[in-house]
């Protein structure tokens, strides 16, 4: 599947977020950042990630949500444990996923990156379905944004090493990279 001219992946379910803005340079989409998330932490399924990324998370739903319900964060896509891809922000726009970050000496990774969240934790193995969906999505992204080569795909832990640890030790980088074409 090819990404549409307006930056949406046709294989994804659209759940638009308002937590995005225009990129400073639309010609500089050159990095793919892999993350993980589960809400509440360590629990899979449910509506909470989508609610967080759309500003609808009820802080009374779980004690942990009190500290995150007011955050204005998003990712371009979220891949559930069953492989379903949910897209929140057009790839042409800047999602708010990386925070304070740096890649190859360049600051503010949100400006030039695409963020994909995997439903998971640093220590729980990701599913076969997630790896398949991630590979399919990555190939489509690389076709539309050719500056994103294999050496321009990284984890949140590497662009914000003192703040973040995702996608964590459970993410099989070798397996993922082998699933991609030589780009």
CSV table of C-alpha atoms in Angstrom, one decimal, residues 59-150:
chain,number,residue,atom,x,y,z
A,59,UNK,CA,-7.7,11.2,34.7
A,60,UNK,CA,-10.3,9.5,36.9
A,61,UNK,CA,-10.1,6.2,34.9
A,62,UNK,CA,-6.8,5.0,36.5
A,63,UNK,CA,-4.5,6.5,39.2
A,64,UNK,CA,-1.6,6.7,36.8
A,65,UNK,CA,-3.6,8.9,34.4
A,66,UNK,CA,-3.7,11.8,36.8
A,67,UNK,CA,-0.1,12.6,35.9
A,68,UNK,CA,-0.5,12.2,32.1
A,69,UNK,CA,-4.1,13.2,31.2
A,70,UNK,CA,-3.2,16.8,30.5
A,71,UNK,CA,-0.2,16.0,28.2
A,72,UNK,CA,-0.4,17.2,24.6
A,73,UNK,CA,1.4,14.3,22.9
A,74,UNK,CA,0.8,12.3,19.7
A,75,UNK,CA,2.5,10.0,17.3
A,76,UNK,CA,1.9,9.5,13.7
A,77,UNK,CA,0.9,5.9,14.2
A,78,UNK,CA,0.3,3.3,16.9
A,79,UNK,CA,0.5,-0.4,16.2
A,80,UNK,CA,-1.6,-2.6,18.5
A,81,UNK,CA,-0.6,-6.1,19.7
A,82,UNK,CA,-2.8,-7.6,17.0
A,83,UNK,CA,-1.0,-5.6,14.2
A,84,UNK,CA,-3.8,-3.0,13.7
A,85,UNK,CA,-2.3,0.3,12.6
A,86,UNK,CA,-4.0,3.5,13.9
A,87,UNK,CA,-2.9,6.8,12.4
A,88,UNK,CA,-3.3,10.0,14.3
A,89,UNK,CA,-1.3,12.6,12.3
A,90,UNK,CA,-0.5,12.9,8.6
A,91,UNK,CA,3.1,12.1,8.0
A,92,UNK,CA,3.4,15.5,6.3
A,93,UNK,CA,2.8,17.2,9.6
A,94,UNK,CA,4.8,17.3,12.8
A,95,UNK,CA,3.5,14.9,15.5
A,96,UNK,CA,4.6,15.6,19.1
A,97,UNK,CA,6.3,12.3,20.0
A,98,UNK,CA,10.0,12.8,20.5
A,99,UNK,CA,10.3,15.7,23.0
A,100,UNK,CA,13.8,17.0,23.7
A,101,UNK,CA,15.8,15.0,21.3
A,102,UNK,CA,18.8,14.8,19.0
A,103,UNK,CA,19.9,12.6,16.1
A,104,UNK,CA,23.3,12.8,14.4
A,105,UNK,CA,23.9,16.3,16.0
A,106,UNK,CA,20.5,17.7,14.8
A,107,UNK,CA,18.1,18.8,17.6
A,108,UNK,CA,14.3,18.8,17.7
A,109,UNK,CA,13.7,15.4,16.0
A,110,UNK,CA,9.9,16.1,15.8
A,111,UNK,CA,10.7,18.6,13.0
A,112,UNK,CA,12.1,16.0,10.7
A,113,UNK,CA,10.9,12.6,11.9
A,114,UNK,CA,8.0,10.2,11.8
A,115,UNK,CA,7.0,8.6,15.1
A,116,UNK,CA,5.6,5.1,15.4
A,117,UNK,CA,4.4,3.7,18.7
A,118,UNK,CA,4.2,0.0,19.4
A,119,UNK,CA,1.8,-1.2,22.0
A,120,UNK,CA,4.3,-2.7,24.5
A,121,UNK,CA,6.9,-2.2,27.1
A,122,UNK,CA,10.6,-2.3,27.2
A,123,UNK,CA,10.7,-5.8,28.6
A,124,UNK,CA,7.7,-7.6,26.9
A,125,UNK,CA,8.3,-9.3,23.5
A,126,UNK,CA,6.5,-7.6,20.6
A,127,UNK,CA,4.1,-9.8,18.5
A,128,UNK,CA,4.6,-11.3,15.1
A,129,UNK,CA,1.7,-9.2,13.9
A,130,UNK,CA,3.4,-6.0,15.1
A,131,UNK,CA,6.6,-6.8,13.3
A,132,UNK,CA,4.7,-7.5,10.1
A,133,UNK,CA,2.6,-4.3,10.3
A,134,UNK,CA,5.7,-2.3,11.2
A,135,UNK,CA,7.6,-3.7,8.2
A,136,UNK,CA,4.7,-2.9,5.8
A,137,UNK,CA,4.3,0.6,7.2
A,138,UNK,CA,8.0,1.3,7.1
A,139,UNK,CA,8.3,0.2,3.5
A,140,UNK,CA,5.5,2.5,2.5
A,141,UNK,CA,7.1,5.4,4.5
A,142,UNK,CA,10.5,4.8,2.8
A,143,UNK,CA,8.8,4.8,-0.6
A,144,UNK,CA,7.1,8.2,0.1
A,145,UNK,CA,10.1,9.7,2.0
A,146,UNK,CA,13.2,8.2,0.5
A,147,UNK,CA,15.6,10.1,2.8
A,148,UNK,CA,14.5,7.5,5.5
A,149,UNK,CA,17.1,4.8,4.9
A,150,UNK,CA,17.9,2.0,7.3
